[in-house]
Coordinates of C-alpha atoms in Angstrom, one line a residue:
X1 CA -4.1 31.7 -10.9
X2 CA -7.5 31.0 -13.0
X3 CA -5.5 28.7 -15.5
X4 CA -4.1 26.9 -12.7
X5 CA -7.1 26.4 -11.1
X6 CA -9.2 25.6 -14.4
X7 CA -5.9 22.7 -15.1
X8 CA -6.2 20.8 -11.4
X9 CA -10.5 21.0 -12.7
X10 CA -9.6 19.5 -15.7
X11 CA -7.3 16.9 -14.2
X12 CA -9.8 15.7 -11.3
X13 CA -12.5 15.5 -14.3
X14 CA -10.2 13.4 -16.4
X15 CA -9.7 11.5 -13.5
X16 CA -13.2 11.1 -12.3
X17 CA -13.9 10.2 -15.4
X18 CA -12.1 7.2 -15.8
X19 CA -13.0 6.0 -12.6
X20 CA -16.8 6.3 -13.5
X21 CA -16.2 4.2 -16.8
X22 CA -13.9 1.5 -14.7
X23 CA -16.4 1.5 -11.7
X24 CA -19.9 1.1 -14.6
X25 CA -17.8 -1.3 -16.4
X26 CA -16.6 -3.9 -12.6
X27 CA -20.3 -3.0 -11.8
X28 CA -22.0 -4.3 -15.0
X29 CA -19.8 -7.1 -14.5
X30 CA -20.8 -7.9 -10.8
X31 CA -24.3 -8.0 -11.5
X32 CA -24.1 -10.0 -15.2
X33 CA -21.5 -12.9 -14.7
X34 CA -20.7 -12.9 -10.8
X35 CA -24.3 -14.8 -9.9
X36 CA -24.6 -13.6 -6.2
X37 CA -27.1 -13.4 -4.4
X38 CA -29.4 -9.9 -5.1
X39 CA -28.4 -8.0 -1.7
X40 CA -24.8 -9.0 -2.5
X41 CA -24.6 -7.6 -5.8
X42 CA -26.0 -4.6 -4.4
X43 CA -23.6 -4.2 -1.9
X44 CA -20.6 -4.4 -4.1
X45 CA -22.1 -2.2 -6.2
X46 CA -22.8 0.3 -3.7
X47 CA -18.7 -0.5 -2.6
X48 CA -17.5 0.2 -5.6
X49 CA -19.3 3.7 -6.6
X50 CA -19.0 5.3 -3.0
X51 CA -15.4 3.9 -2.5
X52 CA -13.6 4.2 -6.0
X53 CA -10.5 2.6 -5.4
X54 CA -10.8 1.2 -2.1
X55 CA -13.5 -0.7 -2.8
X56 CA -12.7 -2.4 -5.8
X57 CA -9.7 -3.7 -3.9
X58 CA -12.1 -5.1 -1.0
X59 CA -13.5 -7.0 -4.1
X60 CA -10.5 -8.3 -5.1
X61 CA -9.5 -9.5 -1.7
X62 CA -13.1 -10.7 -0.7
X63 CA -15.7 -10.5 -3.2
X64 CA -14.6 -12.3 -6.3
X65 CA -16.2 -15.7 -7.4
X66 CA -14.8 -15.3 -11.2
X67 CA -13.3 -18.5 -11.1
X68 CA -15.2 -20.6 -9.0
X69 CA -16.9 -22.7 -11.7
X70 CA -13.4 -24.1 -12.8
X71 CA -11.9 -24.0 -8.8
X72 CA -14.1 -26.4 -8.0
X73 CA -15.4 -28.6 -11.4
X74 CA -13.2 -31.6 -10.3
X75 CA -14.9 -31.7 -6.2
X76 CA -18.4 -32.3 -8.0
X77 CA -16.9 -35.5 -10.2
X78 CA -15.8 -37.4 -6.9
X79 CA -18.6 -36.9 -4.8
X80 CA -20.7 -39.2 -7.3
X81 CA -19.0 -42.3 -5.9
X82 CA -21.1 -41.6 -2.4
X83 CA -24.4 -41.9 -4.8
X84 CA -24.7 -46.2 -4.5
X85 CA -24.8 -45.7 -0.8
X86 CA -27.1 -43.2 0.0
X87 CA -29.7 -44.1 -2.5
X88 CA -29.3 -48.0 -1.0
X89 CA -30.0 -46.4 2.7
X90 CA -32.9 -44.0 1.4
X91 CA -34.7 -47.1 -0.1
X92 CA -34.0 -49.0 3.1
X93 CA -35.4 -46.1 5.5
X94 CA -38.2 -46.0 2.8
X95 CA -39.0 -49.5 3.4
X96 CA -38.5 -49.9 6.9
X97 CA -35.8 -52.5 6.9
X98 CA -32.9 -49.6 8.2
X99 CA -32.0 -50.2 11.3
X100 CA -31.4 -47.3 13.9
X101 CA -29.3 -47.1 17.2
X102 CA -32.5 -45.9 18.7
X103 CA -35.3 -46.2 18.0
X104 CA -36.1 -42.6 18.8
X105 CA -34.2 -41.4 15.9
X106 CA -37.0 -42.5 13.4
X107 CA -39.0 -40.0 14.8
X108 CA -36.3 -37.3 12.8
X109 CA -36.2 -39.1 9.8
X110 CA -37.5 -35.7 7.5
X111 CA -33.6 -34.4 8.8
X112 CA -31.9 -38.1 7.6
X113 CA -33.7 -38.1 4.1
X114 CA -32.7 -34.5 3.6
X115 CA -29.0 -34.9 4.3
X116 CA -29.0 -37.9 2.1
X117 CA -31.0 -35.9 -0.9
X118 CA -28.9 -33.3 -0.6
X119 CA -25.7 -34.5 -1.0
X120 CA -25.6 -38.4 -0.3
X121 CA -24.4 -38.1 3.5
X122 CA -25.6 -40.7 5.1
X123 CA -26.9 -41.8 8.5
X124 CA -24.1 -43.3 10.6
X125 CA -25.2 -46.1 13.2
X126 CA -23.5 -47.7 16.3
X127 CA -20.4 -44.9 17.0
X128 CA -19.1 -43.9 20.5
X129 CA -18.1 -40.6 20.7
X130 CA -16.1 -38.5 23.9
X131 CA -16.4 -34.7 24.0
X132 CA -14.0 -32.0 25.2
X133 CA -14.6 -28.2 26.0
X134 CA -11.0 -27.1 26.2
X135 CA -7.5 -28.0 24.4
X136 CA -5.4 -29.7 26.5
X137 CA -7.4 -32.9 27.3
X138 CA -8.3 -32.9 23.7
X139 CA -4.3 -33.2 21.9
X140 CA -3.3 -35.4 25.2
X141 CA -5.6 -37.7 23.8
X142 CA -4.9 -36.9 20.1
X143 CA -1.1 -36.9 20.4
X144 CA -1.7 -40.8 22.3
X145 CA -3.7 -41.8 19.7
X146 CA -1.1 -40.7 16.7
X147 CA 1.8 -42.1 18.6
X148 CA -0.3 -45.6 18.8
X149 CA -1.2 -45.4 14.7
X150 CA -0.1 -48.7 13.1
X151 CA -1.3 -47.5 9.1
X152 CA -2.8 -44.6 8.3
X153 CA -2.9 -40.7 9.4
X154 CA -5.1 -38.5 8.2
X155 CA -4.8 -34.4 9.5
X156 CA -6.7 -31.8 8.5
X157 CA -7.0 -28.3 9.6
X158 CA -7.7 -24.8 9.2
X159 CA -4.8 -23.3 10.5
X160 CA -1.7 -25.0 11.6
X161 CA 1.2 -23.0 13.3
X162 CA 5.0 -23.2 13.9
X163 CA 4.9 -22.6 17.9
X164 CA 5.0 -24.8 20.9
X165 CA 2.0 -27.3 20.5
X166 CA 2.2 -27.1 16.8
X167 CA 6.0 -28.5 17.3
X168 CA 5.2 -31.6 19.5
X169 CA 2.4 -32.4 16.5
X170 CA 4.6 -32.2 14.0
X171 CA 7.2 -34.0 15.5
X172 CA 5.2 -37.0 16.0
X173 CA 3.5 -36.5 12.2
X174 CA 7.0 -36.5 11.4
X175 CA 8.0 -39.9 13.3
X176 CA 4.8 -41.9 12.4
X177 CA 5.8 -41.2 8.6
X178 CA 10.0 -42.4 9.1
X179 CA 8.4 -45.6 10.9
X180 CA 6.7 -46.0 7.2
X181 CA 3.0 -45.1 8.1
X182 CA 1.4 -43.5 5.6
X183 CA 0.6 -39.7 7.2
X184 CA -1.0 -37.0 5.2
X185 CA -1.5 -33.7 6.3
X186 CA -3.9 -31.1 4.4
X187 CA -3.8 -27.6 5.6
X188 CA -5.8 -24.5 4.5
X189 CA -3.9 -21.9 2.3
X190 CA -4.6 -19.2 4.3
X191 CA -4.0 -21.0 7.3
X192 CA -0.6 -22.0 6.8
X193 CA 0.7 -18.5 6.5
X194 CA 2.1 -18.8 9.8
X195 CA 3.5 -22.5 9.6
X196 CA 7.3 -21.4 8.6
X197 CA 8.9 -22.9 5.7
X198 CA 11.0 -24.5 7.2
X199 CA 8.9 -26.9 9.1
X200 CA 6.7 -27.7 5.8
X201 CA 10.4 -28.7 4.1
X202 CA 11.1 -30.8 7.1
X203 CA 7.7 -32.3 6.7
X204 CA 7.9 -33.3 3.4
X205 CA 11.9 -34.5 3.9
X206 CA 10.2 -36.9 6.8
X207 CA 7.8 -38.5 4.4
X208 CA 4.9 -36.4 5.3
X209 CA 2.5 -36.1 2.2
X210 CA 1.7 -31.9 2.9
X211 CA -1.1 -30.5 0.4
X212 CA -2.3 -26.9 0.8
X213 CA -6.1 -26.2 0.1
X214 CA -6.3 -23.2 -2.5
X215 CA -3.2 -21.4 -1.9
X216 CA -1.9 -18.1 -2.4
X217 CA 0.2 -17.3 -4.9
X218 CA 3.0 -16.1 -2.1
X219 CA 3.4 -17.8 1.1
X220 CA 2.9 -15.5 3.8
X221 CA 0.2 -13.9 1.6
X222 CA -3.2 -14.9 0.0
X223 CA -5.6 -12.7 -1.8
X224 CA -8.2 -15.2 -1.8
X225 CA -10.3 -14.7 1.5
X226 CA -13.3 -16.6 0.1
X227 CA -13.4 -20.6 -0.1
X228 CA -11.0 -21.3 3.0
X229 CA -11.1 -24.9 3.9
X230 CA -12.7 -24.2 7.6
X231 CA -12.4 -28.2 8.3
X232 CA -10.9 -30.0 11.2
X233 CA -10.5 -33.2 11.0
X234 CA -8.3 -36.2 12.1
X235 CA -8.7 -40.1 11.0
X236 CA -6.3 -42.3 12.5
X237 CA -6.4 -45.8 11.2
X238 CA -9.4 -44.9 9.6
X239 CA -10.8 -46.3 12.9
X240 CA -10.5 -43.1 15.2
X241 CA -11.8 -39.5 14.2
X242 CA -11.4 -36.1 15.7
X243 CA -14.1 -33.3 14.5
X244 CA -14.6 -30.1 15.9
X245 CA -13.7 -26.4 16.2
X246 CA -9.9 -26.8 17.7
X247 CA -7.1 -25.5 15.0
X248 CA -3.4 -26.4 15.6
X249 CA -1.0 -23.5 17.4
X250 CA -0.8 -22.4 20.9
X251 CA -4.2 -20.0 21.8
X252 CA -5.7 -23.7 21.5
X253 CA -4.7 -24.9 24.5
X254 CA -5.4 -21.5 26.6
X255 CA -1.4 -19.6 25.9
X256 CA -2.6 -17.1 23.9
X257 CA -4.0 -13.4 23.9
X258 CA -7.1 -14.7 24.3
X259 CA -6.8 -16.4 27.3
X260 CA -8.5 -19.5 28.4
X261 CA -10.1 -20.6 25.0
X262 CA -13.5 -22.6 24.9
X263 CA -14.0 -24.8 22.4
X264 CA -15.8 -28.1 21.5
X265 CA -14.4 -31.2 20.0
X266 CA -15.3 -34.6 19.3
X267 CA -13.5 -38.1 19.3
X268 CA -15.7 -40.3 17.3
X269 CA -14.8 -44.4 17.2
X270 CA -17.6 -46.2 14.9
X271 CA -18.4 -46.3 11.1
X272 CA -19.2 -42.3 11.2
X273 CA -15.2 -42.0 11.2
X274 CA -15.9 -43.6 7.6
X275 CA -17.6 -40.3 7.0
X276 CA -14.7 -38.4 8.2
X277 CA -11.9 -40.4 6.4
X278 CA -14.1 -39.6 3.2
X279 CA -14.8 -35.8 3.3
X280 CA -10.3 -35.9 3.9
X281 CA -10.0 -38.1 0.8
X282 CA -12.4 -35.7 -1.6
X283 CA -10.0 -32.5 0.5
X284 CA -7.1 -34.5 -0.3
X285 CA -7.4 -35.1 -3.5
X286 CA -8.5 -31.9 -4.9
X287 CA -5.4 -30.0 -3.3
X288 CA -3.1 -32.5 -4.3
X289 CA -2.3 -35.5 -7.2
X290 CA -0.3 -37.1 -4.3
X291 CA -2.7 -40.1 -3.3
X292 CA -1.1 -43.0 -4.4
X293 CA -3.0 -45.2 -1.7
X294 CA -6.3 -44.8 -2.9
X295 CA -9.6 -45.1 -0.2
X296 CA -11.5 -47.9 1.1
X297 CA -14.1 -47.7 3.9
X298 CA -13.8 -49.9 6.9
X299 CA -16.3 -52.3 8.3
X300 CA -16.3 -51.7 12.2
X301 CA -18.0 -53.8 14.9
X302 CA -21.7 -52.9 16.7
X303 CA -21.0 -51.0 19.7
X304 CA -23.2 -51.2 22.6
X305 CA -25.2 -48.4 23.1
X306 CA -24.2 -46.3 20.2
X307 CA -25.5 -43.1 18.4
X308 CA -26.6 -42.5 15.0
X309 CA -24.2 -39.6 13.5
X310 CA -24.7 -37.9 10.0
X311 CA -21.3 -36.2 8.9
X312 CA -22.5 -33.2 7.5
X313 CA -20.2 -31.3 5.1
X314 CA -21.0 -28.3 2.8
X315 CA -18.9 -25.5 0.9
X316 CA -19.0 -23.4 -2.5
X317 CA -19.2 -27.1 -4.6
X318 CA -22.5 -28.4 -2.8
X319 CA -25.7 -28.1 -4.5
X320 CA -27.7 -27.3 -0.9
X321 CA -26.1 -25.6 2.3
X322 CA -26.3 -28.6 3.8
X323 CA -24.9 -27.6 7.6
X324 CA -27.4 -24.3 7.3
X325 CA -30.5 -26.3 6.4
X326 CA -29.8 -28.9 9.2
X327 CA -29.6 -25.9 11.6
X328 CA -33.0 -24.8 10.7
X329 CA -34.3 -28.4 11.1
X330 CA -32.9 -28.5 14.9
X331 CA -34.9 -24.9 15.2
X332 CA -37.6 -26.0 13.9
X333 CA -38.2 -29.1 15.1
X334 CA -37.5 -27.7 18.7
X335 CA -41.0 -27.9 20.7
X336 CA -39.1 -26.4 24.2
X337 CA -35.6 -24.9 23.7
X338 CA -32.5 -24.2 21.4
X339 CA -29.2 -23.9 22.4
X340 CA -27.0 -22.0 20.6
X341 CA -23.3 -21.5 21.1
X342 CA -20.8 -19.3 18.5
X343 CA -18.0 -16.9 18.3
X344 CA -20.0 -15.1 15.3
X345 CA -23.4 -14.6 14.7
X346 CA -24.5 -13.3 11.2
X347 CA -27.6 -15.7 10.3
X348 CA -29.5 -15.0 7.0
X349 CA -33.2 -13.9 7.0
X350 CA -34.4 -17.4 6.8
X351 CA -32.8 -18.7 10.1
X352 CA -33.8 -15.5 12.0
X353 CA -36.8 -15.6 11.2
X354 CA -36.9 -19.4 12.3
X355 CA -35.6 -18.2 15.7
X356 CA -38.1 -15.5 15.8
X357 CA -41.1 -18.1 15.8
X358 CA -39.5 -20.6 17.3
X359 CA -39.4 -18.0 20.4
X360 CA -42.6 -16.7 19.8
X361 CA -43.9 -19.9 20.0
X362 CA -43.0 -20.9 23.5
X363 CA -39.6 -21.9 22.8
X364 CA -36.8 -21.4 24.5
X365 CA -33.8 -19.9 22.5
X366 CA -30.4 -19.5 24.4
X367 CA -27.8 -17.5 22.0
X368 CA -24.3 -17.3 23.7
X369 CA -21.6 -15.6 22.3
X370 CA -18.1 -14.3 23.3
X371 CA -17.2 -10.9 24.1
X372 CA -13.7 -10.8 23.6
X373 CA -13.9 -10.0 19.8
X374 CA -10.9 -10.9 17.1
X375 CA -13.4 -9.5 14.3
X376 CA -15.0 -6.3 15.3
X377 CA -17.2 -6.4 12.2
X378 CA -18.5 -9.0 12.5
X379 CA -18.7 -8.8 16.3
X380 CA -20.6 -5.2 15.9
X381 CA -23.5 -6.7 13.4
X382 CA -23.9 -9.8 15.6
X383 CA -24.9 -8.0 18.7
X384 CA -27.3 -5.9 16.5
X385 CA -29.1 -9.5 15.0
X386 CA -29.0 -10.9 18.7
X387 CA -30.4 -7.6 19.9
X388 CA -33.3 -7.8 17.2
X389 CA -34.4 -11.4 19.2
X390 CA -34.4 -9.8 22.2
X391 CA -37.8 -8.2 21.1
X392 CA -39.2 -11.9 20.7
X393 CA -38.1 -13.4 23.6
X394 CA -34.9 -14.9 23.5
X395 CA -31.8 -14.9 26.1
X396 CA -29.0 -13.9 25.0
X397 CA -25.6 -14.1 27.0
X398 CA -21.4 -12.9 26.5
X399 CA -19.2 -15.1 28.0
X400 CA -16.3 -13.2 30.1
X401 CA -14.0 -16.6 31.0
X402 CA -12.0 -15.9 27.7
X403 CA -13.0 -16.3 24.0
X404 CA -16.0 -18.8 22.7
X405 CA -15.1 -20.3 19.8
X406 CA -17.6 -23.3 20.0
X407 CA -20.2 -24.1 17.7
X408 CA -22.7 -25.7 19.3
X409 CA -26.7 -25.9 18.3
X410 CA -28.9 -28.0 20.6
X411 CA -32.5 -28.9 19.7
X412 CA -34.8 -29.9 23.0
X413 CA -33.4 -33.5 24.2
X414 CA -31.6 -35.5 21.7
X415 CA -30.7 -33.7 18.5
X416 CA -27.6 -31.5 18.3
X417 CA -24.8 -30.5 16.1
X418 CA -20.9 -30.0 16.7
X419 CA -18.8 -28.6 14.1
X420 CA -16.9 -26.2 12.3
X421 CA -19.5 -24.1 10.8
X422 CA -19.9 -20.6 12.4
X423 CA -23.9 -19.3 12.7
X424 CA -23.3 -17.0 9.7
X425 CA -23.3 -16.2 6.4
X426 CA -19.6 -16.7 5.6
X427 CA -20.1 -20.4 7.0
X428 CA -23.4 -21.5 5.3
X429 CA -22.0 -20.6 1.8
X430 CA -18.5 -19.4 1.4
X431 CA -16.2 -21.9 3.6
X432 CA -15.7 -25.7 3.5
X433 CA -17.2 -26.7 6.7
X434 CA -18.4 -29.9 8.7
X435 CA -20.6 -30.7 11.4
X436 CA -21.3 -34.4 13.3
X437 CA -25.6 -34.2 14.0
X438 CA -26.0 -36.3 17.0
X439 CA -28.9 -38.2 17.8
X440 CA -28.8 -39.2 21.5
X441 CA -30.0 -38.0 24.8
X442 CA -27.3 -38.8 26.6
X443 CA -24.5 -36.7 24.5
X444 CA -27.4 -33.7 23.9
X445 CA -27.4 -33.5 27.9
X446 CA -23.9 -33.0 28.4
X447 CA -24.3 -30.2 26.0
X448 CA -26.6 -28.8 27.5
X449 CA -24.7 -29.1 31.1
X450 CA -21.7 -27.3 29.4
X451 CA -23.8 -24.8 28.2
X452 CA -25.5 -23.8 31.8
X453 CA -21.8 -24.4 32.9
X454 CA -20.7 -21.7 30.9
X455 CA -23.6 -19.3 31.7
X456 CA -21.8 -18.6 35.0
X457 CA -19.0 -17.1 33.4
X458 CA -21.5 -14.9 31.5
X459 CA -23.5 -12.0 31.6
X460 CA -26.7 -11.9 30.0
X461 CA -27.9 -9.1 27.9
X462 CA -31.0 -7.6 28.6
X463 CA -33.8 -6.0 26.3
X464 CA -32.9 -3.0 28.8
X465 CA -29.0 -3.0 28.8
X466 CA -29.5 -3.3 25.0
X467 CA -31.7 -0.1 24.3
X468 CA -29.3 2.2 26.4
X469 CA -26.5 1.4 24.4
X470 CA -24.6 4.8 23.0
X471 CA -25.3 6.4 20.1
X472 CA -22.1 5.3 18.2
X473 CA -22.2 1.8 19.4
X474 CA -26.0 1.8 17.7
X475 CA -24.5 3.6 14.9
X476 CA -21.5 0.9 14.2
X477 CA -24.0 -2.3 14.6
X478 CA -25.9 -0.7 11.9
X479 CA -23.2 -0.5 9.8
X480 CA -21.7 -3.8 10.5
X481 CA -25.5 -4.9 10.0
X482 CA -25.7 -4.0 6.3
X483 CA -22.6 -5.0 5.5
X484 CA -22.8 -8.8 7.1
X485 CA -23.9 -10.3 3.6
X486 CA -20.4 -9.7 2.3
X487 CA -18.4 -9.6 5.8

């Protein structure tokens, strides 16, 4: 009995052992060559000890950046050729020669000179833009516009199913390319997982140029949770674009689990659609050899009454987090209220401390989020950073008509952002993400209308309601909490 028991000793020490040596040795590893950030590394760390086996495979799935460096060397190259531009703009805002939609927008110059610093996006003049808040006005119009293309198609998205609506897009996709346009279609490699192959053969045998963004090495399966291509964007002869948070498959337009889904979208006609077309060249071209067209930009005519636009893009390959850091800008620069719509709220210290004094200093912050979940991680730590602004001051409200997926920040009465970048952590650094920054009163009031629209499908979340949650549901925040930097 004593030998037998002294053997399965010896065995778990051997055992324990090796995992010791393996989890010192992916440790030392993490924390010499991986480069994250300091509360990362510790995390992982921390993952890797306390859950042996489990956790390394989280880091496999989730945490790895080994080969970023070589993923991305080529993006870095072509976005160079957007250098000539910005530094001829800069000089010309520097000079006082540029000339705005409105004059008002000089007043936020700082936030124009920083997008342009950062990563030559420049400010777009004289564009007209329509907005929707739910799917089915937004592909009527789409699906009009693609059947009236005469050149060029450009579609990018995020995910992109094989169900009903999906169907009547490709279909037309599929037309536009047999009448001898030339259509290209980029889609995410983890979003494609449930476009069958059958349709992505058909595609492809219509003419269809289809390039997948960092697959997997399967089709149905991708290990590679980080660097998703979060972008949605449509340019149709590179003289219409689409930009906002809608994907392609059926919960879009309100058939799904979900129920009636909220979300915020943009039709932009002007030169800003240059900005679009651009970002979907540099996407393009990275996932695939297969642009035998080349780009040009397009000269368009002065609208009346337009709005300045900067397309704002940023990712793993961008030297500043551009999207984040034009965030804090429309916080900071608020002197009355913010306006903040998202399906996930994980914002680093720097931005929650920015709402913190932007609260405690008269302003009004307005967080919304949904509370229908489809992460409950990252559900559970947003409702303990919301619950922290509570104590300075801020509103914050879940909306009960269905699921928010809008991403929406409004700064007082003319700045504002519409996107695809989430308010959190896994937006601002690990996705590919883009955001229009709107500078007019007119747009930033329908906004704001939406928003108030919305609140009546919401209830709002009380300091009190908030302190007398349960013990567990205090107990899982906390844990989604200190896990956000690597959720």
């Amino acid at each position: 009995m004593f030998s037998a028991y002294f053997g399965m000793l010896k065995n778990f020490a051997q055992i324990y052992s090796l995992l010791f040596i393996a989890n010192v040795l992916i440790s030392a590893f993490i924390v010499l060559y991986d480069n994250k950030k300091p509360v990362s590394t510790l995390l992982w760390v921390m993952a890797i000890n306390f859950l042996p086996v489990i956790g390394f495979i989280l880091y496999l799935f989730i945490g790895q950046d080994i080969s970023k460096s070589k993923i991305f060397a080529g993006k870095s190259i072509a976005d160079k050729i957007l250098e000539k531009e910005s530094v001829a703009q800069l000089k010309a805002i520097k000079d006082g020669t540029f000339v705005y939609s409105k004059e008002r927008t000089k007043a936020h110059v700082d936030m124009i000179e920083m997008f342009n610093r950062a990563e030559g996006e420049i400010l777009y003049t004289n564009n007209r833009v329509k907005k929707y808040n739910e799917g089915k006005s937004k592909f009527k119009d789409l699906f009009e516009d693609l059947k009236n293309a005469k050149h060029t198609i450009y579609v990018q998205y995020y995910i992109y199913k094989s169900d009903e609506l999906s169907t009547e897009f490709t279909n037309i996709l599929k037309e536009k390319a047999i009448e001898g346009l030339d259509v290209y279609l980029l889609i995410d490699g983890m979003g494609i997982r449930k476009m069958t192959i059958k349709d992505r053969k058909d595609l492809k045998e219509a003419g269809v140029k289809l390039a997948i963004f960092f697959p997997g090495v399967f089709s149905k399966i991708n290990t590679h949770i980080n660097y998703r291509n979060h972008r949605k964007i449509v340019v149709i002869d590179k003289r219409i674009g689409y930009v906002g948070g809608f994907n392609v498959g059926d919960e879009y337009v309100s058939k799904g689990t979900m129920g009636f889904w909220r979300d915020t979208h943009l039709r932009i006609e002007g030169p800003a659609v240059n900005g679009l077309a651009w970002r979907f060249f540099l996407d393009f071209k990275f996932a695939s050899d297969d642009y035998t067209k080349g780009f040009t930009t397009e000269l368009f005519p002065e609208i009346e009454d337009g709005i300045d636009i900067n397309i704002v893009t940023s990712g793993p390959d961008t030297k500043a987090d551009s999207i984040r850091n034009g965030y804090e800008k429309l916080i900071t620069s608020a002197r009355k209220e913010v306006y903040i719509q998202t399906p996930y709220f994980v914002p680093d210290e720097g931005l929650l401390k920015a709402l913190k004094v932007a609260a405690l200093s008269g302003v009004e912050v307005h967080l919304m989020f949904p509370k229908k979940r489809d992460h409950v991680f990252v559900h559970w730590a947003s409702l303990s950073f919301m619950g922290e602004l509570l104590k300075w001051g801020a509103h914050v409200y879940q909306y009960e008509g269905g699921f928010l997926h809008t991403k929406i920040v409004i700064s007082d009465d003319y700045l504002a952002s519409v996107g695809t970048a989430n308010f959190d952590i896994r937006s601002f650094e690990l996705n590919f993400e883009v955001n229009a920054f709107l500078y007019d009163e007119e747009l930033n009031k329908k906004l704001k209308e939406d928003f108030k629209e919305d609140l009546k499908s919401c209830t709002e979340i009380t300091p009190e309601m908030y302190n007398n949650r349960s013990r567990f549901t205090k107990f899982r925040e906390s844990i989604s909490r200190l896990l956000s930097p690597i959720l």
